[in-house]
Short mmCIF file of C-alpha atoms and ligand atoms in Angstrom, two decimals:
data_model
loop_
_atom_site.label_atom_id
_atom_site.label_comp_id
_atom_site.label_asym_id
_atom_site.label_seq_id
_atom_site.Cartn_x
_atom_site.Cartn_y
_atom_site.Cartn_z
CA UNK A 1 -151.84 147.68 -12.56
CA UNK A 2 -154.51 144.69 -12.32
CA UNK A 3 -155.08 142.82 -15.61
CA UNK A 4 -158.04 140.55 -16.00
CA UNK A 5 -157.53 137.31 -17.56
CA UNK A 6 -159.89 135.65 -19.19
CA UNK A 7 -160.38 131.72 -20.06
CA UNK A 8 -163.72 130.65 -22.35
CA UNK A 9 -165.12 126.94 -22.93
CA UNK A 10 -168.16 126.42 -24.51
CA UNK A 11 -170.22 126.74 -21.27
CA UNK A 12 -167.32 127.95 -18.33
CA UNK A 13 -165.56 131.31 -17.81
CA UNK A 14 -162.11 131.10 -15.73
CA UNK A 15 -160.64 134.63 -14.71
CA UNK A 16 -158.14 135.96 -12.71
CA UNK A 17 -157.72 139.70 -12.12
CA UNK A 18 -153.49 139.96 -11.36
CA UNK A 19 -151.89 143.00 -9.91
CA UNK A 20 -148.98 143.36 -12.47
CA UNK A 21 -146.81 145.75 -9.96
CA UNK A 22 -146.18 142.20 -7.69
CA UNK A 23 -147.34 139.37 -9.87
CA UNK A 24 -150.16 138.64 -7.33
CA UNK A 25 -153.75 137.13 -7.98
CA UNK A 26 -156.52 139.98 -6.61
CA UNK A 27 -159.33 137.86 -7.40
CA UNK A 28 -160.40 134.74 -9.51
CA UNK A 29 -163.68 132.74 -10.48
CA UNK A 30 -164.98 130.26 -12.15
CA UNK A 31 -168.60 131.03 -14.53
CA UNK A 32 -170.05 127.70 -15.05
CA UNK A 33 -173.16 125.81 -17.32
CA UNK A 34 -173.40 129.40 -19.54
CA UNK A 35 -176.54 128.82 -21.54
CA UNK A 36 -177.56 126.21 -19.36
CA UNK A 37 -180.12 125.88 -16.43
CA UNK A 38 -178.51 126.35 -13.00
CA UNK A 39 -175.77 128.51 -14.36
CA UNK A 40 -173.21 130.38 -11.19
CA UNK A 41 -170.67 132.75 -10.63
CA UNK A 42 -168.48 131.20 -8.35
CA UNK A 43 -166.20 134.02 -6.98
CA UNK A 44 -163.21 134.71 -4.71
CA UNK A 45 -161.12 137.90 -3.93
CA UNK A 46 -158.27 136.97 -2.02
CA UNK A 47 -158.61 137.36 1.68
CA UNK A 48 -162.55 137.45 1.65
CA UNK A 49 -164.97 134.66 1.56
CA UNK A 50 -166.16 132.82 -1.43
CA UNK A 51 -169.10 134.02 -2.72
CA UNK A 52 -171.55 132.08 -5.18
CA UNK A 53 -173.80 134.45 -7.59
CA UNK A 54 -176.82 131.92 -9.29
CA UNK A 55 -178.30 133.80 -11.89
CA UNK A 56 -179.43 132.60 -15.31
CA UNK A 57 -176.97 133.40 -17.92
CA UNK A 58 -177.74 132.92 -21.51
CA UNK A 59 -174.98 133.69 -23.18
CA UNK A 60 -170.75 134.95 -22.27
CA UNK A 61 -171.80 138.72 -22.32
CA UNK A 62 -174.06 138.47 -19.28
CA UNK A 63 -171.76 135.92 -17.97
CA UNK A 64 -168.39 138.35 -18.33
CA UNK A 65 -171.15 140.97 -16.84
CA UNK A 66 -171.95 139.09 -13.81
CA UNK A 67 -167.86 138.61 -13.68
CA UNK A 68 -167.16 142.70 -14.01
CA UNK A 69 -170.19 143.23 -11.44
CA UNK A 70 -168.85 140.81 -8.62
CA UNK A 71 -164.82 142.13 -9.14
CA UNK A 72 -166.61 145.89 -8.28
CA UNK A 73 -168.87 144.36 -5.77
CA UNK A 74 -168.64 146.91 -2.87
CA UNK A 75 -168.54 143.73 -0.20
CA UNK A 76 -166.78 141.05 -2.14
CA UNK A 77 -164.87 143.09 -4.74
CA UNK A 78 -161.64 143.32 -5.25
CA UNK A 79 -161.45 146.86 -7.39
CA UNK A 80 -163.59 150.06 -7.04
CA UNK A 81 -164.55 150.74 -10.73
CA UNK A 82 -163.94 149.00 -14.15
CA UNK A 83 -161.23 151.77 -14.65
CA UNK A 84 -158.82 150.01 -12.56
CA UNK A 85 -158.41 147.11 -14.89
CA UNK A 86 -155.69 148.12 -17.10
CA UNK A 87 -156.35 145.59 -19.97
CA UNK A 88 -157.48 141.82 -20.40
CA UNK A 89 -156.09 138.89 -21.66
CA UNK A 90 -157.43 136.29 -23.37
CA UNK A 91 -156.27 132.55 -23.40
CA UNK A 92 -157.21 131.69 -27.18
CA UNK A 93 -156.68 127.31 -28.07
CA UNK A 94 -155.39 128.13 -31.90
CA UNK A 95 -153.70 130.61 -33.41
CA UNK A 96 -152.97 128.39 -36.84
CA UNK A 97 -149.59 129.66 -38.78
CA UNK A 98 -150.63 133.02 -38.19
CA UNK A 99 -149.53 134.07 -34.68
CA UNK A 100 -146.09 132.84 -33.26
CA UNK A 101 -146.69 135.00 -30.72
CA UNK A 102 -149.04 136.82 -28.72
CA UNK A 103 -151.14 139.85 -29.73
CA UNK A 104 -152.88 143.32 -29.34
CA UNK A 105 -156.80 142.36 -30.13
CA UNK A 106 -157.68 144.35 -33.58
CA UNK A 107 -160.04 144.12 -37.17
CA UNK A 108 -157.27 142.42 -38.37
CA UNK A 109 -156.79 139.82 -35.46
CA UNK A 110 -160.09 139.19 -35.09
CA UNK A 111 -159.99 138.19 -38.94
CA UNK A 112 -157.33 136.26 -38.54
CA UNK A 113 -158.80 133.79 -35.06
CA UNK A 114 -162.21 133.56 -37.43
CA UNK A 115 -160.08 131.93 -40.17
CA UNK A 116 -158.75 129.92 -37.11
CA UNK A 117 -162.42 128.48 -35.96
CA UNK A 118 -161.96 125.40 -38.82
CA UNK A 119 -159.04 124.39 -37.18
CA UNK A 120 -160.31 124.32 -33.74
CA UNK A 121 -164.21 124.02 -34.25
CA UNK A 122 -164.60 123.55 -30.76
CA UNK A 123 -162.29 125.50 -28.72
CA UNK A 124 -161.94 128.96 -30.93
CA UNK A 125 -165.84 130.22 -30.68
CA UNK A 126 -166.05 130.29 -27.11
CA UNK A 127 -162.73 132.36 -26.92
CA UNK A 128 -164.19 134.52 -29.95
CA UNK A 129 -167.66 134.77 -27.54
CA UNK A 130 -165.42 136.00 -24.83
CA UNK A 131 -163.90 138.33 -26.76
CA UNK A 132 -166.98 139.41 -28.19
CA UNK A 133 -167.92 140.01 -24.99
CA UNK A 134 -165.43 142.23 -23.32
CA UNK A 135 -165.36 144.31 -26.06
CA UNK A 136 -168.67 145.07 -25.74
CA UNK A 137 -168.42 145.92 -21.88
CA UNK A 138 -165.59 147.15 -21.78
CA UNK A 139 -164.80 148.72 -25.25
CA UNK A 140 -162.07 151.39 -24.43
CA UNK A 141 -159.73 148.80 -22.60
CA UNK A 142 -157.00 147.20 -24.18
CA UNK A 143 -156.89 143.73 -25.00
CA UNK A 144 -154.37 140.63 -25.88
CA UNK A 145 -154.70 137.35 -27.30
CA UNK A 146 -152.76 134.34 -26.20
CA UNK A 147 -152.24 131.30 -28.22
CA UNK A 148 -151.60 127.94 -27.09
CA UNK A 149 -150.31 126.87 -30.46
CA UNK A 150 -147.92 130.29 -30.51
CA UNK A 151 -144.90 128.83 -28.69
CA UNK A 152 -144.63 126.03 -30.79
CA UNK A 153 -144.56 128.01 -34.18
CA UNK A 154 -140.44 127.56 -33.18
CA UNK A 155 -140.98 123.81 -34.23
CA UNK A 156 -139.03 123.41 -37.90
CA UNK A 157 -140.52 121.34 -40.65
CA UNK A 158 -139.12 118.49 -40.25
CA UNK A 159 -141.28 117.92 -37.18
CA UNK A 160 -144.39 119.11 -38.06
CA UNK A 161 -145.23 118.68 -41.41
CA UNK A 162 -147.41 114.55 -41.47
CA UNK A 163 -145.98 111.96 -43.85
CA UNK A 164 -149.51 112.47 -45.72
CA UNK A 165 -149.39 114.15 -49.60
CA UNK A 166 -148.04 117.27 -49.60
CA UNK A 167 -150.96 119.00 -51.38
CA UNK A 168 -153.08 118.75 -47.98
CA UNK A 169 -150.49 120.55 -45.99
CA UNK A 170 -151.13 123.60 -48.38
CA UNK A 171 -154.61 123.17 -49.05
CA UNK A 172 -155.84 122.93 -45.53
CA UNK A 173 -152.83 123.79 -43.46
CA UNK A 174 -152.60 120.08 -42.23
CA UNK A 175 -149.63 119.78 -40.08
CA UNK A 176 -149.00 119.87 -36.38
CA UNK A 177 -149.53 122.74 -34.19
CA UNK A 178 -148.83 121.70 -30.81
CA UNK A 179 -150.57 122.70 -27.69
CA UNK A 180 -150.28 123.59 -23.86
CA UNK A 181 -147.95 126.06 -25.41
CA UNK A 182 -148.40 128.98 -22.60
CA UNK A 183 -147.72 126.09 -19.95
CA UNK A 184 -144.87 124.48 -21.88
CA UNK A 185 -143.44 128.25 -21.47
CA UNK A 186 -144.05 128.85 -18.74
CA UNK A 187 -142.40 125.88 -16.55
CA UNK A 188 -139.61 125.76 -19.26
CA UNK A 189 -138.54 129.29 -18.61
CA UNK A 190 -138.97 128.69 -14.55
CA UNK A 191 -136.94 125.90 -14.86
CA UNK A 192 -134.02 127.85 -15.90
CA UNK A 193 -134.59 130.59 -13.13
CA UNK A 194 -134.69 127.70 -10.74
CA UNK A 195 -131.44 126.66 -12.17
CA UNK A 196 -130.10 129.48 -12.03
CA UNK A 197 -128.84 129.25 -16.16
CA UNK A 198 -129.67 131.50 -18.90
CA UNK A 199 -132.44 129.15 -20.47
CA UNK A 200 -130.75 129.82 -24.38
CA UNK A 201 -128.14 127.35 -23.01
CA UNK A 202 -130.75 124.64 -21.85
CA UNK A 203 -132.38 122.09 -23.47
CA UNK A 204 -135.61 120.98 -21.30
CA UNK A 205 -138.01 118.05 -21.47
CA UNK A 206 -141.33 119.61 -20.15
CA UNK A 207 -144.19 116.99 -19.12
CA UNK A 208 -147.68 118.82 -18.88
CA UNK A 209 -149.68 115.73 -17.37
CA UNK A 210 -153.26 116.95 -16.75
CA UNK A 211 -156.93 115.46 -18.27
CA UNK A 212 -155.23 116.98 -21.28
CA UNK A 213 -151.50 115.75 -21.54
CA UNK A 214 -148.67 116.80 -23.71
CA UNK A 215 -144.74 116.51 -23.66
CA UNK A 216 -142.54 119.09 -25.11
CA UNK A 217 -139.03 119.52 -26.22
CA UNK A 218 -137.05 122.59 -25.66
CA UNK A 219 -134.34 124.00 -27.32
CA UNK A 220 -132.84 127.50 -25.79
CA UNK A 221 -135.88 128.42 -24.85
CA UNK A 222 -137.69 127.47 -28.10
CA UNK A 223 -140.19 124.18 -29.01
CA UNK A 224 -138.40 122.10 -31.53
CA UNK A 225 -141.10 119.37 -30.99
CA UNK A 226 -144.19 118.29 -29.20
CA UNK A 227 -146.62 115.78 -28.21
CA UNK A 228 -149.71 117.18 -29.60
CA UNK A 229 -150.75 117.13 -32.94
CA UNK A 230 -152.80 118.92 -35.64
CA UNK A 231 -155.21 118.77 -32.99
CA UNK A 232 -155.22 117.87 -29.37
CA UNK A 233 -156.01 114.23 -30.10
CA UNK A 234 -152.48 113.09 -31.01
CA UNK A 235 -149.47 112.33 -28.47
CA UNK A 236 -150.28 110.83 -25.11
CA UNK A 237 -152.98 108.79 -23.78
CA UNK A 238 -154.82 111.01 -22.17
CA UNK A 239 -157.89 111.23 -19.56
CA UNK A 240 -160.46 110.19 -22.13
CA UNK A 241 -157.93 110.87 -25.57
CA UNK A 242 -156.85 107.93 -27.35
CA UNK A 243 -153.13 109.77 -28.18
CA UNK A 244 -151.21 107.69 -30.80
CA UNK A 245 -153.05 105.11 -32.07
CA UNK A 246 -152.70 103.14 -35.52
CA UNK A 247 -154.84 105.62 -37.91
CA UNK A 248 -156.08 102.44 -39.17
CA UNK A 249 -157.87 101.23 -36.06
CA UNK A 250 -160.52 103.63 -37.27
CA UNK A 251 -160.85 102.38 -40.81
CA UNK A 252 -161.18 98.71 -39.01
CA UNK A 253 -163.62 99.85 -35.99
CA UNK A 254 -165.92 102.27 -38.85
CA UNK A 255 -166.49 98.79 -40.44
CA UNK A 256 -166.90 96.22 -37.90
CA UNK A 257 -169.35 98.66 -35.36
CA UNK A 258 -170.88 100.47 -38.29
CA UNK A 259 -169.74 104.09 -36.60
CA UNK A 260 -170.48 107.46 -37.78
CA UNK A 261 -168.01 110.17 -38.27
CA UNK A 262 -169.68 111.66 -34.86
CA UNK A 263 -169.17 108.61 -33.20
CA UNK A 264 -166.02 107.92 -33.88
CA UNK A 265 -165.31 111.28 -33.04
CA UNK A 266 -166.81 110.60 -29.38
CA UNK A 267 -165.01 107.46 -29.35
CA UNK A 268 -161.38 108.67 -29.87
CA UNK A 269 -161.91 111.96 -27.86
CA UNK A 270 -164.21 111.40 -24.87
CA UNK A 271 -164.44 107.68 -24.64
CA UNK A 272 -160.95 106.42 -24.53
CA UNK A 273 -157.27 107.27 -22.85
CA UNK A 274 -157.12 105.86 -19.89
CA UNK A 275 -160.80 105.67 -18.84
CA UNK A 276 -161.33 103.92 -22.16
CA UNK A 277 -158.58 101.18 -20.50
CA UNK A 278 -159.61 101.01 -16.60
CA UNK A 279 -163.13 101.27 -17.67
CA UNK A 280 -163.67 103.25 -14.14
CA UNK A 281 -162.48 107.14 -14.55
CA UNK A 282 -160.24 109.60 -16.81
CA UNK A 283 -159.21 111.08 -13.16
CA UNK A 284 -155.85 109.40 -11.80
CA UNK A 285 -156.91 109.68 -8.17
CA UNK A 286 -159.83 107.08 -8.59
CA UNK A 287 -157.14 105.11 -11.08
CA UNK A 288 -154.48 105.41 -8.69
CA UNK A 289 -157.07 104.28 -5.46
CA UNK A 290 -158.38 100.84 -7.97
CA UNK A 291 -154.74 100.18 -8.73
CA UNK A 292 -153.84 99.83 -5.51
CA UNK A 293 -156.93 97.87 -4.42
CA UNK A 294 -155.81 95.02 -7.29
CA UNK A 295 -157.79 96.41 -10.13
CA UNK A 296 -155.91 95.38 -13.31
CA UNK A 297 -157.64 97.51 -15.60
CA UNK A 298 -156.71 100.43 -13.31
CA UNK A 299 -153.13 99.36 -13.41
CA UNK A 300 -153.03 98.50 -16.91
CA UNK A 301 -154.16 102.34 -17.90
CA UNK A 302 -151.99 103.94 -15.49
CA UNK A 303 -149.25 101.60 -17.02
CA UNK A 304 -149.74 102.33 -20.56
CA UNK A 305 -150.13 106.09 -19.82
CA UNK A 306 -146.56 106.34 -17.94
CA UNK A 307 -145.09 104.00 -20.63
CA UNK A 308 -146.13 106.55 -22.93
CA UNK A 309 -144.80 109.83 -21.74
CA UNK A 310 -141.42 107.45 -21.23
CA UNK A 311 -141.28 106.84 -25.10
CA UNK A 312 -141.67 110.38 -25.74
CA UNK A 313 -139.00 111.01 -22.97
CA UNK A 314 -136.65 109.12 -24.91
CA UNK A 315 -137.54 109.94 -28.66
CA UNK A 316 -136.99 113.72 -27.18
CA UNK A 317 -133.77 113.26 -25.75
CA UNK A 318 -132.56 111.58 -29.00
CA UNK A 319 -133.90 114.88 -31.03
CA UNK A 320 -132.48 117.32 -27.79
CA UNK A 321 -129.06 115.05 -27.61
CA UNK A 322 -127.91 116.65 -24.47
CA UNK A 323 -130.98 117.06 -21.63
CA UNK A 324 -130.05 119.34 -18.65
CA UNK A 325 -133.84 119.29 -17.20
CA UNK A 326 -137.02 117.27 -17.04
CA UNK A 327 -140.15 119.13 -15.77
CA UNK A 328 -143.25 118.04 -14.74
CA UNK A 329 -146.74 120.32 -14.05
CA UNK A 330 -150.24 119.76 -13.95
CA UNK A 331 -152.68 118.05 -12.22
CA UNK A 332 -151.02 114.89 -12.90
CA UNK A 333 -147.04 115.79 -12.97
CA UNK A 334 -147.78 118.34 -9.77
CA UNK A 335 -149.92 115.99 -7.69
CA UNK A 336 -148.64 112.62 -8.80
CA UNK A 337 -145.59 111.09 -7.20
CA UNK A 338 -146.81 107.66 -8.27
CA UNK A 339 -146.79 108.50 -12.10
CA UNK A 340 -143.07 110.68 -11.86
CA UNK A 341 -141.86 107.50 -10.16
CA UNK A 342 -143.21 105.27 -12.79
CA UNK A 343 -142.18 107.31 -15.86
CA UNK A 344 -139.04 107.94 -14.63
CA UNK A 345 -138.50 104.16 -13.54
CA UNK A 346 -135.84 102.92 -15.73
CA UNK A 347 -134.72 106.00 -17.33
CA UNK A 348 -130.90 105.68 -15.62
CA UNK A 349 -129.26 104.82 -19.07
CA UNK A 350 -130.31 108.52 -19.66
CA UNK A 351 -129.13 109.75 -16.42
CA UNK A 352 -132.64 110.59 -14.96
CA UNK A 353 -133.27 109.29 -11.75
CA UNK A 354 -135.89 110.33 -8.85
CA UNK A 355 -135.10 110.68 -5.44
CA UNK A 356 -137.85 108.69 -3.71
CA UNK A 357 -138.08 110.74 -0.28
CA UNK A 358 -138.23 114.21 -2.68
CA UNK A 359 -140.68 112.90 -5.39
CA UNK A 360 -143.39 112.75 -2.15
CA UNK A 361 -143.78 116.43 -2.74
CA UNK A 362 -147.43 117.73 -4.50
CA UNK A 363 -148.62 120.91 -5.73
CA UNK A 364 -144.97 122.98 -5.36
CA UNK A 365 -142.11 123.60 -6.98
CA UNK A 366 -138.81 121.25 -5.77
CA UNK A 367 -136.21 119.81 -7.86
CA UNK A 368 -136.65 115.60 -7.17
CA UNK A 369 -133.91 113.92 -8.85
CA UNK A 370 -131.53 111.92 -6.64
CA UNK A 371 -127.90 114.05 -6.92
CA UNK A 372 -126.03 116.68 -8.39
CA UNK A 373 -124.64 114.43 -10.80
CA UNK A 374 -128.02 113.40 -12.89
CA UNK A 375 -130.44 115.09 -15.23
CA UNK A 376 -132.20 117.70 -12.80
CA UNK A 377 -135.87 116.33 -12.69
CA UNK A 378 -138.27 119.18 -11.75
CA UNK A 379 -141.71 119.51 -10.05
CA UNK A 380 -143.20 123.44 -10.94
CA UNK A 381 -146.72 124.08 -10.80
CA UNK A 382 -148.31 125.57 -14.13
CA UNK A 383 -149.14 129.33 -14.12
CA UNK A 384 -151.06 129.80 -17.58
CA UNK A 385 -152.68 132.98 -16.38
CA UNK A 386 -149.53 134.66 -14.98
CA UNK A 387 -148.02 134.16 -18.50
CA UNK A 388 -150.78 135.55 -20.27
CA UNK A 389 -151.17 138.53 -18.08
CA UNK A 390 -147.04 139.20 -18.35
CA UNK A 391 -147.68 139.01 -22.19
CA UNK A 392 -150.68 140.97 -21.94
CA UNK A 393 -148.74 144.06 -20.25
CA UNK A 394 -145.94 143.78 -21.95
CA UNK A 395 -147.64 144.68 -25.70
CA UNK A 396 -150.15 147.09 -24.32
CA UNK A 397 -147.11 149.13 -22.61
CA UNK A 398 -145.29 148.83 -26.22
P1 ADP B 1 -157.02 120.32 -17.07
O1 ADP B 1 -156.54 121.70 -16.74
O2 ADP B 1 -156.44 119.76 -18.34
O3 ADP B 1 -158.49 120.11 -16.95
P2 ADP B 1 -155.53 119.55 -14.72
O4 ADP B 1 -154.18 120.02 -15.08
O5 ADP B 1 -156.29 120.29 -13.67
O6 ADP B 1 -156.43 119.34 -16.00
O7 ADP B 1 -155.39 118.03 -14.26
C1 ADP B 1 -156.52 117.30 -13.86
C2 ADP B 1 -156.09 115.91 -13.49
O8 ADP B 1 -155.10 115.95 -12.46
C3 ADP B 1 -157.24 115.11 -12.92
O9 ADP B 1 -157.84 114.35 -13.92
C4 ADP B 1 -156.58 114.21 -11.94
O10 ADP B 1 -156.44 112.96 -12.57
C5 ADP B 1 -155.18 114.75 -11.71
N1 ADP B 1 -154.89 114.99 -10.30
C6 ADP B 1 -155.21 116.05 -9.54
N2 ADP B 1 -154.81 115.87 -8.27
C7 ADP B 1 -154.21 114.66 -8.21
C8 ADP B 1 -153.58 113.89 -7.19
N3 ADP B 1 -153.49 114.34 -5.94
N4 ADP B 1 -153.08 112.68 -7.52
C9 ADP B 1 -153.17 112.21 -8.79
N5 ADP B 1 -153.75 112.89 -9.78
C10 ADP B 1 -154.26 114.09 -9.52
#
């Protein structure tokens, strides 16, 4: 039972095709620079060569058709016909108040992710395109949306409604949404298998540290509060995100540098975080390689970045009173033994310490605090698509 999951951005295609009966990944690819000159398929079926398809795409229907053609591909396919995909799932960025959880693609869904697009002007049309897409291709096969806002619809009021006049909250559905929310599910829920305790007796600090970064806090299996905001902007300091900053930095910086509302939108989203600091990169291996060379800048960013995720640490613990685990996945909280030793650094008077020798691990899942006696501090590598696909089966079967 192989179910294709599907990723859109604006110009890229992710997929995975997962056989359901074992949980493994058949085949996966990345479709990059749709609508763009020099556009590729760059695809993989597990235990065959990579293979890279260049081929002018202009839009995600011939891209999601170059996709279907190489997964049937004869010599580097991993399925003989279209038939044997049993349904597709789609990773969608917002599902507003709407959808706390995932759901069967319909008239009425597709509605409802349209009405979405204002909150999420950038990530919800690609995913729509996609969707577009593979209902055109493929129009007799069932398919799912996923929501990375869905698993924090658990969060109650009191966290997510913005100390701003009420009126805006119910006029434009200002409040925060959280994201990551697949992820945050995802490593939560392993964590609890790896514990070997029912996860409705756990409460779990997850850390998803990648260019995007967001910290989550876990209640019995349920978000009672997160990083992320009414957009993806708020929380951390990201990559190239500004996270929490004094809202009236921008009134100040509109003023003195004359900005636009476009470039103060660049500013805060693609200019800042931590490359905005180091001035050299948003990626922590270059940071991580200056820091250690002497550059300040480097250090500084990396600095303010672990600081961060530390505050939210402890303002989560406070809200969680008891924690039994602290995760942390993605690029950053997989690969990174540098940043889990410096956000952790400190954190005894909460009972979370690292093991040194253990935190050298990257990329796998290990448990890296120092004894038996602390907070269990957990390394589990994301599985986004592996969620999506379980969710996927699970309401097609229904
Ligand atoms: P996203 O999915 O949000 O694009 P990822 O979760 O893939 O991001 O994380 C990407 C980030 O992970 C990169 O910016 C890089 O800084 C970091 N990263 C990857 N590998 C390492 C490593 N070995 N050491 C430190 N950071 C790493």
């Amino acid at each position: 039972m192989n179910v294709l999951v599907i990723n859109c951005g604006s110009s890229s295609l992710k997929y995975q095709l997962i056989d359901m009966t074992n949980e493994e990944v058949r085949a996966k690819g990345l479709v990059e620079r749709i609508g763009i000159e020099g556009s590729r398929v760059k695809h993989t079926t597990v235990g065959k060569e990579q293979v890279v398809i260049e081929e002018p795409m202009k839009d995600h229907r011939r891209a999601l058709e170059l996709v279907l053609n190489a997964l049937v591909n004869p010599e580097y396919g991993a399925i003989k016909s279209m038939d044997d995909i049993y349904a597709v799932g789609h990773r969608v960025v917002h599902g507003g108040e709407e959808f706390a959880n995932s759901a069967i693609i319909d008239e009425r869904v597709m509605e409802a992710l349209n009405a979405c697009i204002e909150l999420a002007p950038l990530h919800n049309p690609p995913n729509i395109m996609g969707i577009e897409a593979c209902k055109e291709l493929m129009p007799n096969t069932p398919m799912v949306a996923v929501f990375d806002t869905a698993f924090h619809q658990t969060i109650p009021p009191e966290n997510y409604i913005y100390p701003l006049p009420y009126e805006y909250y119910e006029k434009y559905r200002i409040r925060k949404y959280g994201f990551h929310g697949t992820s945050h599910k995802y490593v939560s829920q392993r964590a609890a298998e790896i514990l070997g305790k029912p996860i409705e007796e756990l409460n779990i600090i997850t850390c998803h540290l990648g260019n995007g970064s967001s910290v989550c806090a876990v209640k019995g299996g349920k978000s009672i509060a997160t990083s992320m905001g009414f957009t993806p902007l708020e929380g951390l300091a990201m990559g190239t995100r500004c996270g929490d900053i004094d809202p009236a930095i921008i009134l100040f910086l509109m003023e003195k540098e004359k900005l636009s509302f476009d470039e103060v939108n660049t500013l805060l989203n693609k200019k800042s975080g931590v490359l905005g600091i180091s001035g050299i990169s948003s990626d922590f291996r270059d940071l991580e390689e200056e820091a250690e060379k002497g550059n300040e800048r480097a250090l500084l960013a990396l600095k303010v970045f672990c600081n961060r995720v530390k505050e939210y640490i402890g303002a989560y613990s406070a809200l969680l009173c008891n924690v039994d685990a602290l995760v942390f996945t993605a690029g950053i909280g997989e690969n990174s033994p540098t940043v889990r030793e410096h956000i952790c650094e400190g954190l005894d008077c909460i009972n979370i310490k690292l093991d040194r020798e253990l935190n050298k691990i990257r990329g796998k899942e290990a448990i890296v605090s120092r004894d038996l006696t602390s907070v269990p501090v957990l390394v589990i590598p994301t599985n986004e698509e592996l969620m999506i696909a379980r969710d996927t089966v699970e309401l097609v079967k229904k």
